[in-house]
Short mmCIF file of C-alpha atoms in Angstrom, two decimals:
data_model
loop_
_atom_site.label_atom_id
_atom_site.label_comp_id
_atom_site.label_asym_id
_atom_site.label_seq_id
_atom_site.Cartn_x
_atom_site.Cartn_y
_atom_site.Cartn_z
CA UNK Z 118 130.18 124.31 105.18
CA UNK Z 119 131.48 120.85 105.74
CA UNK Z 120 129.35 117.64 104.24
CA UNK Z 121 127.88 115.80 106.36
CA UNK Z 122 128.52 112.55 104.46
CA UNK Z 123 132.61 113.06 104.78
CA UNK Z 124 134.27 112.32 108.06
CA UNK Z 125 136.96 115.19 109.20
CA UNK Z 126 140.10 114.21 110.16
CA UNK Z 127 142.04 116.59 112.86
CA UNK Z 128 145.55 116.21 111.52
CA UNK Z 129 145.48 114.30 108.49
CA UNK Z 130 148.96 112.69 107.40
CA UNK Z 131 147.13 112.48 103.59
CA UNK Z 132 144.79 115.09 102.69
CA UNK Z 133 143.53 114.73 99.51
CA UNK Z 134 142.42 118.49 98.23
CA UNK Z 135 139.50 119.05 95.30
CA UNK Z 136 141.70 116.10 93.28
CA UNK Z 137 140.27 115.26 89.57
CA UNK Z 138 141.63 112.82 87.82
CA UNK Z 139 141.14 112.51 83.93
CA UNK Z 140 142.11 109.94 81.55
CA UNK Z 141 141.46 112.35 78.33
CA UNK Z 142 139.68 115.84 78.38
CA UNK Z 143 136.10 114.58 78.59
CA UNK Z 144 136.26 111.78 81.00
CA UNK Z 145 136.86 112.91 84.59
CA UNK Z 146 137.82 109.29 86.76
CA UNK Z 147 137.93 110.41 89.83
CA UNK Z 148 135.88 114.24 90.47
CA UNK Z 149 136.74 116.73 93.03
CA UNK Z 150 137.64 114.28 96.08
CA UNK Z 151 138.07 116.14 99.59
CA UNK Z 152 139.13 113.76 102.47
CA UNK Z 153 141.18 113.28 105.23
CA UNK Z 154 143.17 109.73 105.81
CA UNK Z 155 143.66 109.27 110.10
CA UNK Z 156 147.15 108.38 110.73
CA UNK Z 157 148.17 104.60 112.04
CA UNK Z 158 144.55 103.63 110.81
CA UNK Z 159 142.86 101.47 108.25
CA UNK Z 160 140.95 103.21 105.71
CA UNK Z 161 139.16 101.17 103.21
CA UNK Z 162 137.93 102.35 99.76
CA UNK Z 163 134.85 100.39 98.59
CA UNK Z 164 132.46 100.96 95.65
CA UNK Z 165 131.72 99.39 92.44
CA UNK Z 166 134.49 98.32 89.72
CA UNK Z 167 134.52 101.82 87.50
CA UNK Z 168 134.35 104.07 90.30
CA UNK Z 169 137.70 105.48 90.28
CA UNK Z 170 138.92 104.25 93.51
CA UNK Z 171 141.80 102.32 92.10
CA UNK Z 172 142.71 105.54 90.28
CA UNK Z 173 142.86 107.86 93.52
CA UNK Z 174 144.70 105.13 95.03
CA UNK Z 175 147.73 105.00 92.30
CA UNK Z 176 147.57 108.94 92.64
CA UNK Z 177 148.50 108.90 96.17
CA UNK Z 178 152.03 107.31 95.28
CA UNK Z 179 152.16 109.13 91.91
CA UNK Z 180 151.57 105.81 89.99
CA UNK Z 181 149.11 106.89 87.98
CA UNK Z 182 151.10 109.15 85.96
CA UNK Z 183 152.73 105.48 84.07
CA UNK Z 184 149.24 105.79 82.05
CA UNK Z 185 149.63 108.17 78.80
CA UNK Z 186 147.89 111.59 78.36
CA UNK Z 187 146.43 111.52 82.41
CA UNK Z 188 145.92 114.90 84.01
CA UNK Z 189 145.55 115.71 87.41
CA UNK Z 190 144.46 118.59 89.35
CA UNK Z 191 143.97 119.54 92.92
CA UNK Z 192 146.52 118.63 95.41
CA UNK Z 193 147.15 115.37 97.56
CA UNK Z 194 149.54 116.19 100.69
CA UNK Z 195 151.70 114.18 102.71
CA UNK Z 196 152.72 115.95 106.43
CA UNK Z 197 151.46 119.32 104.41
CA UNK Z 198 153.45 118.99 101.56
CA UNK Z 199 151.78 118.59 97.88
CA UNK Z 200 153.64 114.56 96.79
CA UNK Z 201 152.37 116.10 92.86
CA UNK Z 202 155.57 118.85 93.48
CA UNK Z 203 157.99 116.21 94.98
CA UNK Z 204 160.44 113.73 93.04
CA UNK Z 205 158.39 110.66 92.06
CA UNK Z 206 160.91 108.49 93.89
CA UNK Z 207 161.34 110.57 97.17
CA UNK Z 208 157.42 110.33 97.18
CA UNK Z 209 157.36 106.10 96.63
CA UNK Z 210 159.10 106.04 99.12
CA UNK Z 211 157.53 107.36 101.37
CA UNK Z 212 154.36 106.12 99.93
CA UNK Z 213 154.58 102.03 99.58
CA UNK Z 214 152.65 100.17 97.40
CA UNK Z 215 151.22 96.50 96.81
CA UNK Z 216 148.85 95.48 93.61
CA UNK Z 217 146.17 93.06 93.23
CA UNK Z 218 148.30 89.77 91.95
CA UNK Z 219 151.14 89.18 93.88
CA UNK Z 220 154.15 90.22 91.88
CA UNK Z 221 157.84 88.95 93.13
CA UNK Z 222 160.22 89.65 90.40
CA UNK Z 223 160.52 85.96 88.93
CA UNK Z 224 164.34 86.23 88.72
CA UNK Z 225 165.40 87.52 91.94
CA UNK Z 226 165.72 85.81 95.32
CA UNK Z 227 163.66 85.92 98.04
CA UNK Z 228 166.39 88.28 99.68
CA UNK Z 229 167.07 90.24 96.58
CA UNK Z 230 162.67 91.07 96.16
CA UNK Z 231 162.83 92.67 99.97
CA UNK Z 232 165.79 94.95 98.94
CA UNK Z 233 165.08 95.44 95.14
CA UNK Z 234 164.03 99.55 95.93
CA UNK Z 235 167.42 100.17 96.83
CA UNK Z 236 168.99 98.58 94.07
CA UNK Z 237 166.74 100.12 91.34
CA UNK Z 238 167.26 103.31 92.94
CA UNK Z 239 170.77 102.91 92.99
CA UNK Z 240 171.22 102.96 96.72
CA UNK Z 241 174.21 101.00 97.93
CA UNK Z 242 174.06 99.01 100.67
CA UNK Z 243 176.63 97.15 102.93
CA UNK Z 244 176.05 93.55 103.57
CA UNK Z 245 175.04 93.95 107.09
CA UNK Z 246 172.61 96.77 105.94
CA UNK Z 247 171.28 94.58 103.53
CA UNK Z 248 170.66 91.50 105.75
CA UNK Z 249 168.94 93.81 108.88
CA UNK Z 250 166.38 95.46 106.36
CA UNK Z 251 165.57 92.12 105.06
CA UNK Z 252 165.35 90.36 108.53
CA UNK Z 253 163.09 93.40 109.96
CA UNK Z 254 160.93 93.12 106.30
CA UNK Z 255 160.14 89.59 106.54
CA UNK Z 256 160.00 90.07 110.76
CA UNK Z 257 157.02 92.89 109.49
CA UNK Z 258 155.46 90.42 107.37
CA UNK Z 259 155.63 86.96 109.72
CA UNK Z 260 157.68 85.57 107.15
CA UNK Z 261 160.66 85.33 107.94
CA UNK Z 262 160.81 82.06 110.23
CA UNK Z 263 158.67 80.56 107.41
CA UNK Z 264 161.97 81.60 104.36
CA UNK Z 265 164.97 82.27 106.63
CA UNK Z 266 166.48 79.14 105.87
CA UNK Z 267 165.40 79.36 101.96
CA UNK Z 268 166.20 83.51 101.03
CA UNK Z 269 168.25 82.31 97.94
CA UNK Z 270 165.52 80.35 96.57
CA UNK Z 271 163.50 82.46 94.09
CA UNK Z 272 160.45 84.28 95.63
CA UNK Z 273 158.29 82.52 92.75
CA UNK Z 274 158.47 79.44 94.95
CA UNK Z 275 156.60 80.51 97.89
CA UNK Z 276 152.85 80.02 97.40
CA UNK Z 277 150.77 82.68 97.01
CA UNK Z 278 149.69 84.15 100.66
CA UNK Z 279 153.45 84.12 101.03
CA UNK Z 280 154.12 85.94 97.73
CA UNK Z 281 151.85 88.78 98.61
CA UNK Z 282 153.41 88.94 102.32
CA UNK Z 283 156.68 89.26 100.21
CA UNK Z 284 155.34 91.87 98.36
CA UNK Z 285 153.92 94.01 101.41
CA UNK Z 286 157.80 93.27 102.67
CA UNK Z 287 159.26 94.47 99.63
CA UNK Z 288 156.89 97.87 100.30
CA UNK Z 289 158.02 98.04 103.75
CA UNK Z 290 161.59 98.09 103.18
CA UNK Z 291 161.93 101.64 102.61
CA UNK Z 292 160.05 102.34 106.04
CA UNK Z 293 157.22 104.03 104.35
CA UNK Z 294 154.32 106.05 106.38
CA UNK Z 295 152.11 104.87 104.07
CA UNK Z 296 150.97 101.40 103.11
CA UNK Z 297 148.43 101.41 99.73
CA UNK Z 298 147.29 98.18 98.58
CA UNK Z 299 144.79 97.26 95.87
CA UNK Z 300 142.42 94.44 96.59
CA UNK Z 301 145.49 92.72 97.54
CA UNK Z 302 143.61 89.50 98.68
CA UNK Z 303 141.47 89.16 95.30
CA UNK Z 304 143.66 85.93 94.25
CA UNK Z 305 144.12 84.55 97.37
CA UNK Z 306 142.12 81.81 99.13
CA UNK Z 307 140.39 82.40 102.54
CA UNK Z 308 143.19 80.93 104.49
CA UNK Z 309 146.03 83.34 102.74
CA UNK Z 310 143.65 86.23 102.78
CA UNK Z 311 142.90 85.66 106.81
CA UNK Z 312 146.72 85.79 107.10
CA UNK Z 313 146.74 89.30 105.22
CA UNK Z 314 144.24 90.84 107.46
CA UNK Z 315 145.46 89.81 110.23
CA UNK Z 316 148.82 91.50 109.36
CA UNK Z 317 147.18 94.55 108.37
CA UNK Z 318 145.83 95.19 111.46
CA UNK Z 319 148.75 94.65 113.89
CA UNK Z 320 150.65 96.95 110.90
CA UNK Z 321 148.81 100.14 111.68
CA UNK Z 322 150.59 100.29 114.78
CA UNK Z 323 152.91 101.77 112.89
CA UNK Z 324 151.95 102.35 109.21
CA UNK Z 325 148.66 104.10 107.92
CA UNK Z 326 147.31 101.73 105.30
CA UNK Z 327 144.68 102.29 102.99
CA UNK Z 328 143.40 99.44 101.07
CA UNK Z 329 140.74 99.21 97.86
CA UNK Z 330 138.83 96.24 98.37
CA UNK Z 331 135.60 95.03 96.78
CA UNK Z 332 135.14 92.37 99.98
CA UNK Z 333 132.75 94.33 102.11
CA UNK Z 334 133.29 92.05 104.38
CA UNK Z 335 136.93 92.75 104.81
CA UNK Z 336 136.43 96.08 105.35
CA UNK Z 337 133.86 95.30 107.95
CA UNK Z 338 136.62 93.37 109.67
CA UNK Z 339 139.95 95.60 109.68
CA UNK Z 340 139.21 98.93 108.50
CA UNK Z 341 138.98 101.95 110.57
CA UNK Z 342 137.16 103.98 107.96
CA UNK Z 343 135.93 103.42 104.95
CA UNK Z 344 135.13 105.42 101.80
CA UNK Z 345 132.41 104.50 99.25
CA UNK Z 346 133.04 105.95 95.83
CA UNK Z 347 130.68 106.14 93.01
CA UNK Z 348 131.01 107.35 89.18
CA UNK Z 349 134.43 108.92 90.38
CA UNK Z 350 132.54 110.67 93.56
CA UNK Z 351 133.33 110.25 97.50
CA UNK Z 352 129.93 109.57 98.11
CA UNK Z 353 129.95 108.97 102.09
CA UNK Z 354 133.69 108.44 104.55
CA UNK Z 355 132.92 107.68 107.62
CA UNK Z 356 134.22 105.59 110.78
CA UNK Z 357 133.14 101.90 109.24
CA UNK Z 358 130.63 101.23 111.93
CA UNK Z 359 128.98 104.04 111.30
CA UNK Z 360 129.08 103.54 107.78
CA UNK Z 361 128.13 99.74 107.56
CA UNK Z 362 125.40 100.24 110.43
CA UNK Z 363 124.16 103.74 109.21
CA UNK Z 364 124.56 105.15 106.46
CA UNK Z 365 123.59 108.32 105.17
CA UNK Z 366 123.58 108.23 101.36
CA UNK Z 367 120.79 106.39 99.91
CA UNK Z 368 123.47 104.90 97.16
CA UNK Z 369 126.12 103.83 100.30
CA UNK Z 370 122.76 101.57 101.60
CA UNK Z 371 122.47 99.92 98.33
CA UNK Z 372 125.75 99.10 97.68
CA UNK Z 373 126.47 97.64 101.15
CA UNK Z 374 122.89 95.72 100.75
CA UNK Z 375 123.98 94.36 97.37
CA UNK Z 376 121.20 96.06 95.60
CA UNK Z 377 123.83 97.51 93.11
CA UNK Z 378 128.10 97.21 92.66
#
């Protein structure tokens, strides 16, 4: 029988299937997680820090696995097929990434960031290649008319709403399906982080993002659906109106009511 408290998803494009997480052999992170992620939709991941929602993030691209001694079981699928049987790199990139701090590499050029994948991947590129990706990147983004004129200078000299953007266009390069980010507005102010979310949601229209944030908030304001997590549990997933304005878990209403998190 189907729980109540977890929305189901006709045609997932990410299921995630009885997935445990554990850091060593007594201490499960995330435990037996069943969901559904809605294609060309925002779904947030709330709940408080400890809960293992950063960890079932970095699963869904395999990026986990860079911590020693982790073990996973269950399955996470992409179109049907199980990303923990694929090639790490086929799977990134397919599955984009962006972290909490934004995170240009300090030596490379604006230009060089967006197309970095390809060149630690070994892919070669001709010039015009090159210059479309990064022109449709930064055109993703609404960055580029703010850096076209300055894509030699290094992408440690944009401020940091930019530097995030660069990083989401960096992600976007490869044309991923999927768009993870985690609490990528933390560092910014409210002016940057506006900016974010308001490229997040015109985004979907083409990418199915999920996003970790501890702003409620935020995912009050962009999300589709939103998961609450708690001691490595999927508590309640539901559409986020439903969630924020009725919630069925006891521990869901005190989180969103600030009573704990």
């Amino acid at each position: 029988m189907a729980n109540k408290n977890i929305a189901q998803i006709n045609n997932p494009i990410l299921s995630l299937e009885d997935l445990k997480i554990a850091y060593d052999s007594s201490k499960y992170a995330v435990k037996g997680i069943n969901a559904g992620i809605k294609k060309e939709n925002i779904t947030a991941i709330m709940g408080p820090s400890g809960c293992g929602k950063s960890t079932m993030l970095r699963a869904i691209n395999r990026m986990h696995e860079l911590y020693p001694g982790i073990r996973t079981e269950g399955q996470i699928k992409l179109n049907g097929e199980d990303i923990l049987k694929m090639d790490t790199i086929a799977v990134r990139r397919k599955i984009g990434m962006v972290f909490q701090r934004p995170n240009p590499f300090p030596t490379m050029s604006i230009y060089d960031n967006v197309i970095a994948g390809f060149k630690l991947n070994g892919v070669k590129l001709k010039k015009a290649e090159k210059d479309e990706i990064v022109e449709r990147s930064l055109l993703d983004v609404a960055l580029w008319h703010e850096v076209k004129d300055t894509l030699h200078k290094k992408g440690t000299f944009l401020s940091g709403g930019q530097q995030q953007r660069l990083c989401i266009a960096r992600a976007l390069a490869f044309k991923p399906e999927v768009l993870l980010l985690d609490e990528p507005t933390s560092a910014l102010d409210p002016i940057a982080t506006s900016k974010i979310e308001d490229l997040l949601v015109k985004l979907k229209k083409n990418y199915t993002i999920v996003i970790v944030t501890h702003n409620m908030t935020q995912a009050a304001r962009i999300s589709d659906y939103s998961m609450f997590m708690y001691l490595g549990e999927l508590v309640e997933y539901d559409k986020t109106k439903n969630m924020f304005t009725n919630p069925v878990d006891q521990r869901t209403e005190d989180y969103l009511t600030g009573r704990f998190g």
